[in-house]
Tab-separated table of C-alpha atoms in Angstrom:
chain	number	residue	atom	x	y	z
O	1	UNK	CA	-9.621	-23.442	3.603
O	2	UNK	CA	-13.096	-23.495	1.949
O	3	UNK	CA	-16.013	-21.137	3.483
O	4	UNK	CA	-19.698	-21.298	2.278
O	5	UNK	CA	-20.867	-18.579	4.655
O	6	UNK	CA	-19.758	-15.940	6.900
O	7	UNK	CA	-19.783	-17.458	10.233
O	8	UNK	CA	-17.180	-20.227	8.323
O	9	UNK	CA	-15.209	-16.578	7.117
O	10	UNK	CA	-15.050	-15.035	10.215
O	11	UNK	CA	-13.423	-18.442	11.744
O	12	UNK	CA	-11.173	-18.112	8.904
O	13	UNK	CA	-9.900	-14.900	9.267
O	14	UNK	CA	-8.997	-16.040	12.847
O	15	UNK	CA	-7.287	-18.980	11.769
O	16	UNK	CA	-4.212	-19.438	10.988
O	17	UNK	CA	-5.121	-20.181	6.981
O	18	UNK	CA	-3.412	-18.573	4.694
O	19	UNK	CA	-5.561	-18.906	1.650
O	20	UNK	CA	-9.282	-18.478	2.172
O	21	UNK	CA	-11.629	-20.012	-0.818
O	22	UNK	CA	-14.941	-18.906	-0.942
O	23	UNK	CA	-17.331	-21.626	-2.595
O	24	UNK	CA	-20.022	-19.025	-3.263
O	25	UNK	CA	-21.375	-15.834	-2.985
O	26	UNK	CA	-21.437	-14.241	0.929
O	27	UNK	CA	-23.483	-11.058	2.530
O	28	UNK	CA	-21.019	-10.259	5.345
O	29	UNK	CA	-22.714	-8.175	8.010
O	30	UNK	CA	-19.834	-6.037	8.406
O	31	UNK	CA	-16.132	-5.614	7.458
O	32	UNK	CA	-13.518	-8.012	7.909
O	33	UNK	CA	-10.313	-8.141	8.224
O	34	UNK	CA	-7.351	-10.362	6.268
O	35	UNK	CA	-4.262	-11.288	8.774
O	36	UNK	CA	-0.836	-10.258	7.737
O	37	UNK	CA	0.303	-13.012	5.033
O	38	UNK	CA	-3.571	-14.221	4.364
O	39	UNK	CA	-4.999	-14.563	0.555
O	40	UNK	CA	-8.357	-14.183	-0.289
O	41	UNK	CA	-9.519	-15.952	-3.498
O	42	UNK	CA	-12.727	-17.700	-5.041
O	43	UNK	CA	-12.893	-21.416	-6.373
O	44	UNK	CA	-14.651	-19.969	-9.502
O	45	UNK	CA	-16.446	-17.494	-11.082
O	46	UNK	CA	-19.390	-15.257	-10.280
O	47	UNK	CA	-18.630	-14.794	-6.996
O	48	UNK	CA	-20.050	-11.783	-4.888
O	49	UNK	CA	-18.703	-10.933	-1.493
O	50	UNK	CA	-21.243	-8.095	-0.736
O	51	UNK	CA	-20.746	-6.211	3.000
O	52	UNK	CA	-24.012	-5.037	4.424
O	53	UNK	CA	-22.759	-2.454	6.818
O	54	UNK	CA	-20.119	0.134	6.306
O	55	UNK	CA	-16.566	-0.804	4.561
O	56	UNK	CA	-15.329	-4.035	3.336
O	57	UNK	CA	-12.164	-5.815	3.541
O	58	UNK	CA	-9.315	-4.290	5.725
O	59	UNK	CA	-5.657	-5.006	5.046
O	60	UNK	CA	-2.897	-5.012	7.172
O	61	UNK	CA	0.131	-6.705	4.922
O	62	UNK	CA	1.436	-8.591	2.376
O	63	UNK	CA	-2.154	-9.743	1.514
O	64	UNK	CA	-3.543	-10.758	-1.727
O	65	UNK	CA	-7.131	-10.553	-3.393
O	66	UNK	CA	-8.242	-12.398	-6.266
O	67	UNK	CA	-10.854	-13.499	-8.712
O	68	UNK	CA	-13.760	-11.888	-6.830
O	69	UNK	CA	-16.570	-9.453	-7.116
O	70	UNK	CA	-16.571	-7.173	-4.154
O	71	UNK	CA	-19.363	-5.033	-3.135
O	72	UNK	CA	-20.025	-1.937	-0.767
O	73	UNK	CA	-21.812	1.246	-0.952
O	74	UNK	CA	-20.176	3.466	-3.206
O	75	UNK	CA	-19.519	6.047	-0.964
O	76	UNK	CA	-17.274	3.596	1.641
O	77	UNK	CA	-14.081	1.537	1.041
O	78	UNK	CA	-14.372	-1.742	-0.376
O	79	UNK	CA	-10.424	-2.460	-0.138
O	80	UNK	CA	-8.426	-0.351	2.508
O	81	UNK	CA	-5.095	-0.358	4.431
O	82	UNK	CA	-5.653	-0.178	7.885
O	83	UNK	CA	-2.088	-1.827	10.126
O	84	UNK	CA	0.527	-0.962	12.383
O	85	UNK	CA	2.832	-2.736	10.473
O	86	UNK	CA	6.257	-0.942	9.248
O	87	UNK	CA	6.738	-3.218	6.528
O	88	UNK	CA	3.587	-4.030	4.237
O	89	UNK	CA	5.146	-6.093	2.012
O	90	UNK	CA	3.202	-6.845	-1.141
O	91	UNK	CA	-0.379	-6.193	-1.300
O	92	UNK	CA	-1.987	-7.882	-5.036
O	93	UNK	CA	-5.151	-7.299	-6.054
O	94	UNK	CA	-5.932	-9.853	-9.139
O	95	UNK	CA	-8.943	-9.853	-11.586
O	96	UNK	CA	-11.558	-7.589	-9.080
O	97	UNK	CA	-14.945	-6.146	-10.285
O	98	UNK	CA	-15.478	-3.733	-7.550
O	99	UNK	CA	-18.221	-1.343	-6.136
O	100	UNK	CA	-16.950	0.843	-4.012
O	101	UNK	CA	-13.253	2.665	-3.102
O	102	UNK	CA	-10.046	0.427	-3.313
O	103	UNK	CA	-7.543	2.965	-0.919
O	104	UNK	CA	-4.130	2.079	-0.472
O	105	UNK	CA	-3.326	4.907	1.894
O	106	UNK	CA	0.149	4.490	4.017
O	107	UNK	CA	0.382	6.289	7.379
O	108	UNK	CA	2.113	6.327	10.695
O	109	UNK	CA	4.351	3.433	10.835
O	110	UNK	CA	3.646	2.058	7.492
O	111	UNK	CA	7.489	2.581	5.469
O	112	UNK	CA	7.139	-0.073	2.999
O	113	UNK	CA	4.886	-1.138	0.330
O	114	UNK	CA	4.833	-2.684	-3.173
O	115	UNK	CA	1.326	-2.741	-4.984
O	116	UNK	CA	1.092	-5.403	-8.063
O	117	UNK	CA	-2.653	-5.169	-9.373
O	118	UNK	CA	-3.670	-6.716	-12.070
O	119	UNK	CA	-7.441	-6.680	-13.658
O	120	UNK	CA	-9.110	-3.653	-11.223
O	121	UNK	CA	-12.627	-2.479	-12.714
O	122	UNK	CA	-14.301	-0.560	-10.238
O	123	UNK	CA	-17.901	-0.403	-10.949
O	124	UNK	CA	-19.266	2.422	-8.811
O	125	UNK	CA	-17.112	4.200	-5.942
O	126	UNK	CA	-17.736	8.257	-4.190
O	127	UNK	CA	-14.206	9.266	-3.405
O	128	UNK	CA	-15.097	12.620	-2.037
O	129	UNK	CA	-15.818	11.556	1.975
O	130	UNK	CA	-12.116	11.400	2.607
O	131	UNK	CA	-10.221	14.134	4.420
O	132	UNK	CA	-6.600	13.478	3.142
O	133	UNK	CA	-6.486	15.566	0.382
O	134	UNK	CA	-3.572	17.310	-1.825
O	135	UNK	CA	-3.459	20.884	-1.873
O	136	UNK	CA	-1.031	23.173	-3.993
O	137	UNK	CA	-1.233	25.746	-7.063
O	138	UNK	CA	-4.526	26.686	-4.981
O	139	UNK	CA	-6.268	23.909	-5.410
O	140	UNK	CA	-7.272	20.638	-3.565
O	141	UNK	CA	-7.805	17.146	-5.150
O	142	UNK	CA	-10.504	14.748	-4.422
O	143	UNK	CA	-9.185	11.397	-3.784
O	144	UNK	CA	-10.226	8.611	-6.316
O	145	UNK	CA	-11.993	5.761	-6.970
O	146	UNK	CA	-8.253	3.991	-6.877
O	147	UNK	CA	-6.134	5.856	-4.507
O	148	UNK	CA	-2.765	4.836	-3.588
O	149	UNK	CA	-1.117	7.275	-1.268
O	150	UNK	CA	1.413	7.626	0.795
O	151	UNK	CA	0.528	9.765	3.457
O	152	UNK	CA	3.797	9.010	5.419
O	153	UNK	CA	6.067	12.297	5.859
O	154	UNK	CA	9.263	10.092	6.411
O	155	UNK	CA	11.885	10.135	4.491
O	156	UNK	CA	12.710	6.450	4.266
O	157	UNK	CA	8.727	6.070	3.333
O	158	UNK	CA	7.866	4.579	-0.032
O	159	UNK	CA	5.634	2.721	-2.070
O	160	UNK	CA	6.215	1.045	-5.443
O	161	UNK	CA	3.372	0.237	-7.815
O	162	UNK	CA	2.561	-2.275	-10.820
O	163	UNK	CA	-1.109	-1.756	-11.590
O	164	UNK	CA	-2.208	-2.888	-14.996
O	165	UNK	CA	-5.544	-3.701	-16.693
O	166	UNK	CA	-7.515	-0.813	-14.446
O	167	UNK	CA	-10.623	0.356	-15.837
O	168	UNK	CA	-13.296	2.313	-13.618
O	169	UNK	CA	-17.067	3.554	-14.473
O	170	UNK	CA	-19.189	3.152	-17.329
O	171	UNK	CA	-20.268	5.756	-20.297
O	172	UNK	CA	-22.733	8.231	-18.763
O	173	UNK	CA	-21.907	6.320	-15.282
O	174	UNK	CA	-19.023	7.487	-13.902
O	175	UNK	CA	-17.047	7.046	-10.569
O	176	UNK	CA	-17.455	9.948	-8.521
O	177	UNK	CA	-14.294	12.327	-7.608
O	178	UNK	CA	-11.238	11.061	-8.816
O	179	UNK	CA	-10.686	7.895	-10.764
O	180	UNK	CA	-7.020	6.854	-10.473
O	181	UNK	CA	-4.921	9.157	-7.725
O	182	UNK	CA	-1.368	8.570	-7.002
O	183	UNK	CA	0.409	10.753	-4.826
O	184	UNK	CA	3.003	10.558	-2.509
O	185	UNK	CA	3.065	13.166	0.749
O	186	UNK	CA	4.249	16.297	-0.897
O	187	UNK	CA	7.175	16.939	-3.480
O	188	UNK	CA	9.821	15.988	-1.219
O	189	UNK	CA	8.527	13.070	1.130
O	190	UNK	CA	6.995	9.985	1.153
O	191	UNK	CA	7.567	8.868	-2.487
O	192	UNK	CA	5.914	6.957	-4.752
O	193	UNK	CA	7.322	5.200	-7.745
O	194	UNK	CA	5.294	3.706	-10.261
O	195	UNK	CA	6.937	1.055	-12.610
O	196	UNK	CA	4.163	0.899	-14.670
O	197	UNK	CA	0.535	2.039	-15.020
O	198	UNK	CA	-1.799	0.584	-17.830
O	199	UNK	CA	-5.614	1.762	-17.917
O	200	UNK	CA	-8.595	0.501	-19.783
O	201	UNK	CA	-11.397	2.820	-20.289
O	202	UNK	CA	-11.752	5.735	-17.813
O	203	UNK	CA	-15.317	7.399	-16.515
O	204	UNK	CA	-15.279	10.096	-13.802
O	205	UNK	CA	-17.228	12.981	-12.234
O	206	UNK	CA	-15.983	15.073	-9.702
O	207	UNK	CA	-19.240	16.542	-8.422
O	208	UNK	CA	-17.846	19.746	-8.048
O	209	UNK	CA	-20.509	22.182	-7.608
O	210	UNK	CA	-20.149	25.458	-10.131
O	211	UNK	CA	-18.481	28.464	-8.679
O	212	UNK	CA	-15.862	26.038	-6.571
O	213	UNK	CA	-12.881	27.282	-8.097
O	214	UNK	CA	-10.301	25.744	-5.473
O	215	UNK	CA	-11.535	22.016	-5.787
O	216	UNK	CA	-10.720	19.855	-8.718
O	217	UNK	CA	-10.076	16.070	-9.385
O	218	UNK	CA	-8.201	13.833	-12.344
O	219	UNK	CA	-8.896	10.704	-14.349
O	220	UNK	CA	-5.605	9.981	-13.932
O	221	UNK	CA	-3.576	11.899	-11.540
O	222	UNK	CA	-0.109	11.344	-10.770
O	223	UNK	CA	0.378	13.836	-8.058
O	224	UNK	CA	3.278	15.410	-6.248
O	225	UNK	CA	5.883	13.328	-4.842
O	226	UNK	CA	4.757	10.018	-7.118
O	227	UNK	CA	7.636	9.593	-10.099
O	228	UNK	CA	5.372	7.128	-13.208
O	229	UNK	CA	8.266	5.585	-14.971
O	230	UNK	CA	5.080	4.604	-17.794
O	231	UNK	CA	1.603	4.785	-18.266
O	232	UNK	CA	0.102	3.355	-21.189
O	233	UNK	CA	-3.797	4.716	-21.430
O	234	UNK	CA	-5.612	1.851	-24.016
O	235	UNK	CA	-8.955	2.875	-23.181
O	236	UNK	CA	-10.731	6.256	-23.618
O	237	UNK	CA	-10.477	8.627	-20.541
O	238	UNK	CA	-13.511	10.472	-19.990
O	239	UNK	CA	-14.294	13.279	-17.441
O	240	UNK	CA	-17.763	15.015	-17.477
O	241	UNK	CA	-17.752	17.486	-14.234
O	242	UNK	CA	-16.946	21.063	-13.306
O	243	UNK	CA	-13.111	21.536	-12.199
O	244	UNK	CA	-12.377	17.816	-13.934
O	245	UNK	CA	-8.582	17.530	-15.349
O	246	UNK	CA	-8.798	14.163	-17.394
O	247	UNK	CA	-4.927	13.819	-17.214
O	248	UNK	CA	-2.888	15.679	-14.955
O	249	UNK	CA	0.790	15.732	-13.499
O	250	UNK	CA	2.056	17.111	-10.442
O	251	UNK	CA	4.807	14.808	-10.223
O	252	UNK	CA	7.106	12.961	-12.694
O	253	UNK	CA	5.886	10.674	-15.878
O	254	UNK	CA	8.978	9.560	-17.805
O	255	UNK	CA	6.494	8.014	-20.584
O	256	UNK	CA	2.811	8.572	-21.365
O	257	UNK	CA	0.857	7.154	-24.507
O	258	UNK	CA	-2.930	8.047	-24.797
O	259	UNK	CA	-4.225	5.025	-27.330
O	260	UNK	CA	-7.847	6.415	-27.365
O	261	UNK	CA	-9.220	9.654	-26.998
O	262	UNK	CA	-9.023	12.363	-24.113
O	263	UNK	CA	-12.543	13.526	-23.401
O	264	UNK	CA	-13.958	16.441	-20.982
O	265	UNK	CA	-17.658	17.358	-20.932
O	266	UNK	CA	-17.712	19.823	-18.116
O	267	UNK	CA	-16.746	23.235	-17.518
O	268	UNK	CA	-12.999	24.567	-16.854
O	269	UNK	CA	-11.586	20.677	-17.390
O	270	UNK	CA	-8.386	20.374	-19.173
O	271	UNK	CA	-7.390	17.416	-21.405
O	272	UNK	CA	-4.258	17.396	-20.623
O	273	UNK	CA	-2.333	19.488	-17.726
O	274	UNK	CA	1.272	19.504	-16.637
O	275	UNK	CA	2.319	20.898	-13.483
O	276	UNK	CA	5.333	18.586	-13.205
O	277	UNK	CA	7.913	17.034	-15.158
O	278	UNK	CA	7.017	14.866	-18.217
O	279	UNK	CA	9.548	13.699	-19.893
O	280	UNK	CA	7.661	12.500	-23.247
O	281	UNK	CA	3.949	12.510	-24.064
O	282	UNK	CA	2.000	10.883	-26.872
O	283	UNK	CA	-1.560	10.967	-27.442
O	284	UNK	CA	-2.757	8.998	-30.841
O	285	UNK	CA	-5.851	9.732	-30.616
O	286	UNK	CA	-7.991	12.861	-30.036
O	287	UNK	CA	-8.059	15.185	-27.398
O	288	UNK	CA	-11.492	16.950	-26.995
O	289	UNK	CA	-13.114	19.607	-24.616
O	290	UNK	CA	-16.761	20.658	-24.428
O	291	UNK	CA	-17.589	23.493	-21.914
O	292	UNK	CA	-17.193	26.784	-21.129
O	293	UNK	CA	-13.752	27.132	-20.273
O	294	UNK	CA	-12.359	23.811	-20.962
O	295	UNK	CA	-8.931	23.819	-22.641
O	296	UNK	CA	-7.581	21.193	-24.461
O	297	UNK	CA	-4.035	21.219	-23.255
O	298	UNK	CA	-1.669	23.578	-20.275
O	299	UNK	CA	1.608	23.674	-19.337
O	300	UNK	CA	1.308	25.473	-16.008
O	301	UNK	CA	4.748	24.615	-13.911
O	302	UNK	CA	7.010	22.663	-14.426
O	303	UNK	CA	8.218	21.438	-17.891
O	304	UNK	CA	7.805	18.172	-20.690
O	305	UNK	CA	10.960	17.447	-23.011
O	306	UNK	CA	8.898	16.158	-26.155
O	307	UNK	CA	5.117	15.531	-26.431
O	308	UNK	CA	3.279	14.711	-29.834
O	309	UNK	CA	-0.341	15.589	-29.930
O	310	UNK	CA	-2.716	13.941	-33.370
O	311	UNK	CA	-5.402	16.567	-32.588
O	312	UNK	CA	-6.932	19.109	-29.913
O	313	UNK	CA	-10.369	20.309	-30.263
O	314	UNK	CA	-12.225	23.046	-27.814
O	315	UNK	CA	-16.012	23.544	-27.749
O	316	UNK	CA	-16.419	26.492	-25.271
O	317	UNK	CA	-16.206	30.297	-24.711
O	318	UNK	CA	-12.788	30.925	-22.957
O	319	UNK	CA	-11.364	27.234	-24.088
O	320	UNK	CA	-8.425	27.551	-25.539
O	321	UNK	CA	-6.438	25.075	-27.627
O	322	UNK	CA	-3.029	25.214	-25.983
O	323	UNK	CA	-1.516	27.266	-23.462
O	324	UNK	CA	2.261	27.300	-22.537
O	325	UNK	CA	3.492	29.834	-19.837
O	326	UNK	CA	6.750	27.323	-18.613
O	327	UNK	CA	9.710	26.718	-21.078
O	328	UNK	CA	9.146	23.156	-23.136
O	329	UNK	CA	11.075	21.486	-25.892
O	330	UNK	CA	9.742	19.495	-28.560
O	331	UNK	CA	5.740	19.737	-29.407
O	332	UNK	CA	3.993	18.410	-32.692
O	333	UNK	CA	0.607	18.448	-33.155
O	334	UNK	CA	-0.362	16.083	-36.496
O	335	UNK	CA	-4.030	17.450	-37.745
O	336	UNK	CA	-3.986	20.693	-36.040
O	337	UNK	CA	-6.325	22.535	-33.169
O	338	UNK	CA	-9.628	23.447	-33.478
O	339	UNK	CA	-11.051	26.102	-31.195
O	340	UNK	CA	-15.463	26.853	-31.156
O	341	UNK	CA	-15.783	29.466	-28.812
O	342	UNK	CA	-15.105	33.605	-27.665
O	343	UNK	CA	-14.354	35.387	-24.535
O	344	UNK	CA	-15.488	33.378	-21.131
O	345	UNK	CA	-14.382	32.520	-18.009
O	346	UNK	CA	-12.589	29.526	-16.689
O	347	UNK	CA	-10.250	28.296	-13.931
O	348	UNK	CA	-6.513	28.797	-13.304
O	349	UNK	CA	-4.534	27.856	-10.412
O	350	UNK	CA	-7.961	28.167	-7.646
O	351	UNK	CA	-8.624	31.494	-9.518
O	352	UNK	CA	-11.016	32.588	-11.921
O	353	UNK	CA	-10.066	34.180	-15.006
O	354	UNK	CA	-11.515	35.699	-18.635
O	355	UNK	CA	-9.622	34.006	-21.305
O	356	UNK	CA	-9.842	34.044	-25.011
O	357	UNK	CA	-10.547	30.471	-26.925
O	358	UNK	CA	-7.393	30.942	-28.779
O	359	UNK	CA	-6.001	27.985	-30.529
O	360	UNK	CA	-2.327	28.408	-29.565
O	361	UNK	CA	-1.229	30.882	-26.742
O	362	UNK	CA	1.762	31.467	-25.311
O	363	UNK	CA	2.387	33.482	-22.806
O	364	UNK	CA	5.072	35.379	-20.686
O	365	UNK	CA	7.231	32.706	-19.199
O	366	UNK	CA	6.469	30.088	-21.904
O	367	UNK	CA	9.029	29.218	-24.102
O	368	UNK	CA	8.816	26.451	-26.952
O	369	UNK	CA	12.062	25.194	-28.364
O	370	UNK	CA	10.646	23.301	-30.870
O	371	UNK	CA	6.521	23.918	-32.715
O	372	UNK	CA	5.869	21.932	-35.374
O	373	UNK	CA	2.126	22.067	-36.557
O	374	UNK	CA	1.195	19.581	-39.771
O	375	UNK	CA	-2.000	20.548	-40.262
O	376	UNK	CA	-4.224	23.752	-39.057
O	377	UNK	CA	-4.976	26.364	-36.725
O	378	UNK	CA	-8.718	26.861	-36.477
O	379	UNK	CA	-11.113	29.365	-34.749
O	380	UNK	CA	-14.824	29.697	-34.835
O	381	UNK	CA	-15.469	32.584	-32.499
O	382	UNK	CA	-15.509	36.892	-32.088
O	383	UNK	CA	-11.935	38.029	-30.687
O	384	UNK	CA	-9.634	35.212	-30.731
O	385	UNK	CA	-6.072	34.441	-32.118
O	386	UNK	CA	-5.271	31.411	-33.920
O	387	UNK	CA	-1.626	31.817	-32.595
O	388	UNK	CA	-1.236	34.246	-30.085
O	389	UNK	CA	2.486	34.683	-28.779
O	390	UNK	CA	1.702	37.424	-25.878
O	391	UNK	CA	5.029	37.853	-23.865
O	392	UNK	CA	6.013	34.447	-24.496
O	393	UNK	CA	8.951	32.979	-27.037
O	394	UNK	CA	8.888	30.632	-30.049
O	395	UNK	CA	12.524	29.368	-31.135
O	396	UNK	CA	11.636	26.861	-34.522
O	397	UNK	CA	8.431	27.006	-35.792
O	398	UNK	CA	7.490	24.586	-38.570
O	399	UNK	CA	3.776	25.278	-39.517
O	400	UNK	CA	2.708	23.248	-42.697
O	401	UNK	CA	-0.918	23.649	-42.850
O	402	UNK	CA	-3.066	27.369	-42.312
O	403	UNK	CA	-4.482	29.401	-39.887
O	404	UNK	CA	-7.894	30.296	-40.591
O	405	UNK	CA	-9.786	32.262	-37.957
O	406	UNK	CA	-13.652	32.969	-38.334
O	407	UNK	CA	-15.203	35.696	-36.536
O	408	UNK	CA	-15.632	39.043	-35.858
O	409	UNK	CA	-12.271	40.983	-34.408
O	410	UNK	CA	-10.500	37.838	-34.947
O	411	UNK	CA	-6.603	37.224	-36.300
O	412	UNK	CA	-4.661	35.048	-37.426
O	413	UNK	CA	-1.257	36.032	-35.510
O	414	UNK	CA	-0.820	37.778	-32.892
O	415	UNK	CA	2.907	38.990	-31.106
O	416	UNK	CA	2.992	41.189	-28.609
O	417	UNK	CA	3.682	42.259	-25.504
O	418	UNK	CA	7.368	41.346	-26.366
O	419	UNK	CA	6.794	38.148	-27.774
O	420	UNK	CA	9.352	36.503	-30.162
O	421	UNK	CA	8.512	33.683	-32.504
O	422	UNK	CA	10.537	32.174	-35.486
O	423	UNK	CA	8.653	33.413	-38.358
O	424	UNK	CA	8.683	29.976	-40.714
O	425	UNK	CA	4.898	29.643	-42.175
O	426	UNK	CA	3.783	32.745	-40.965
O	427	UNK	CA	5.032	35.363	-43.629
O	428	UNK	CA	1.382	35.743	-45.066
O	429	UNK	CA	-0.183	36.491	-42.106
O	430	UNK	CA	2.551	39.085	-40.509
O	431	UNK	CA	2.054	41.428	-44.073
């Protein structure tokens, strides 16, 4: 059926049509809602459906949205779940420009639910209203711009996702709180599996206000309970708030490829942190932190088999290159890390702490199996370690290029505290 207007889209909706054209452009005066089975699509391009009042377009199953420009306020939910139905079948969301949040949040009754998205760009959206929020390692997580969620506790509760060709904010514009958030209910319950997730470029701000040390959000965030069989970043993935991790893991990534480069601008973000279990990592391009406290890459919990890294640079008192304090395998890093930056403050696990912007540390509980580092260590900055083993343990260490510190009170190496680290490449610096 063809609608011009929404008094023609309301009747719609209550029809029983199961694809609903729109010939042009429509101010709806509030939200509406799509029947179980109904498909909402445009007859060509350029058109807006724009809701005046509160959130858009509810869902309640096995729906489908395509070739449209939606519009809300950015603090309210242009695309949401909202049925009784156990069984949601397959919700698709095809070639969207958004404004506003697109939440896929399961509750109650809702066991089932396959998401297949394919173009998402999400102009604007404010994911912070929204009370469902993980908490663990002492922090809580903003939802995001994309959230898909399953906030059922049951067992026999899952959702399985496709979602390819997502891209969210602009340079110097970014979607506020998290950009894309998966997470299932917690690490045992309510699952989420993700077949694959493929991102264009990445903008978000958490808004975090300085001094919040037990609030943070992600870029991309798979979160506890969600399992990412493959995520392929092609776009850069940009953070620029306080408490902003541009990539971070909770849960389970079998494969992760950064194309472009990793970028925080705000105080205590991360590049790169892994609470959870990674099986391999690559990034190609750059990863880069500017901010007090800012580190380029952490290995908290949990554990990643192999990761390669092309290069990690810190700008920041208290940012440190890498930090392992959980037993990995294999990690190569191609040009080296770069650390600019002394003594500061910055934020681990919901607690602040004074760290040192060393370029490698590892500390007690952090074991590497494998280092290899092609090119150098690097610090610019009074009282820092270009390696710093402190209580930790190095097994094969390959180092082909040099460490070069500069700086008052600075080393080169550092082992202590119990530390062990193979000595290959370091015999100059231990004399």
């Amino acid at each position: 059926m063809k609608v011009t207007n929404y008094v023609e889209l309301q009747k719609a909706l209550d029809s029983d049509e199961k694809t609903i054209e729109l010939v042009n452009s429509i101010n709806a005066v509030n939200s509406i809602t799509l029947g179980v089975g109904q498909k909402l699509t445009a007859t060509h391009d350029n058109v807006l459906l724009s809701f005046i009042n509160g959130d858009g377009i509810v869902l309640r199953g096995d729906n489908e949205i395509s070739n449209l420009a939606i519009q809300t306020a950015p603090n309210r939910r242009a695309i949401y779940i909202d049925s009784p139905e156990v069984d949601l079948k397959t919700i698709t969301l095809n070639n969207l420009t958004v404004t506003g949040m697109v939440q896929l949040l399961t509750r109650g009754n809702n066991k089932q639910l396959t998401v297949d998205i394919d173009g998402l760009d999400i102009i604007a959206a404010d994911a912070r209203n929204y009370s469902e929020r993980p908490m663990k390692y002492g922090v809580i997580v903003y939802q995001g711009a994309l959230t898909i969620y399953n906030f059922n506790p049951a067992d026999d509760s899952h959702i399985t996702v496709n979602a390819e060709n997502i891209s969210m904010g602009r340079p110097n514009a970014p979607v506020i709180g998290s950009g894309v958030f998966i997470s299932g209910f917690d690490d045992n319950t309510g699952k989420v599996t993700v077949e694959k997730l493929t991102t264009n470029d990445i903008y978000t701000n958490g808004m975090i206000p300085s001094g919040q040390p037990n609030l943070i959000t992600g870029a991309i965030f798979i979160v506890f309970g969600a399992h990412a069989k493959e995520v392929i970043s092609h776009g850069e993935v940009t953070t620029y708030g306080t408490n902003d991790m541009v990539l971070d893991v909770w849960g389970t990534v079998d494969h992760w490829v950064t194309e472009k480069r990793v970028i925080s601008y705000g105080p205590n973000g991360i590049g790169f942190v892994n609470f959870g279990y990674v099986k391999d990592f690559e990034a190609k391009d750059s990863i880069e932190t500017y901010g007090q406290g800012a580190r380029g890459f952490n290995q908290y919990d949990g554990t990643i088999d192999t990761a390669s890294f092309k290069r990690i640079q810190t700008v920041g008192n208290g940012s440190i290159g890498m930090q392992f304090s959980k037993r990995v395998g294999k990690i190569t890093i191609e040009d080296g890390v770069f650390t600019e930056g002394s003594v500061g403050e910055t934020l681990v696990k919901g607690v602040i702490k004074v760290l040192k912007a060393d370029a490698i540390s590892v500390l007690e509980g952090g074991k590497i199996a494998e280092l290899n580092i092609l090119g150098d260590l690097v610090t610019k900055g009074e009282d820092v370690v270009a390696y710093h083993v402190n209580g930790g343990e190095v097994d094969t260490l390959s180092l082909k290029g040099k460490l070069s510190v500069n700086g008052d009170k600075s080393q080169p190496v550092v082992i202590e505290n119990d530390g062990k680290s193979d000595s290959s490449g370091l015999e100059d610096y231990l004399k």
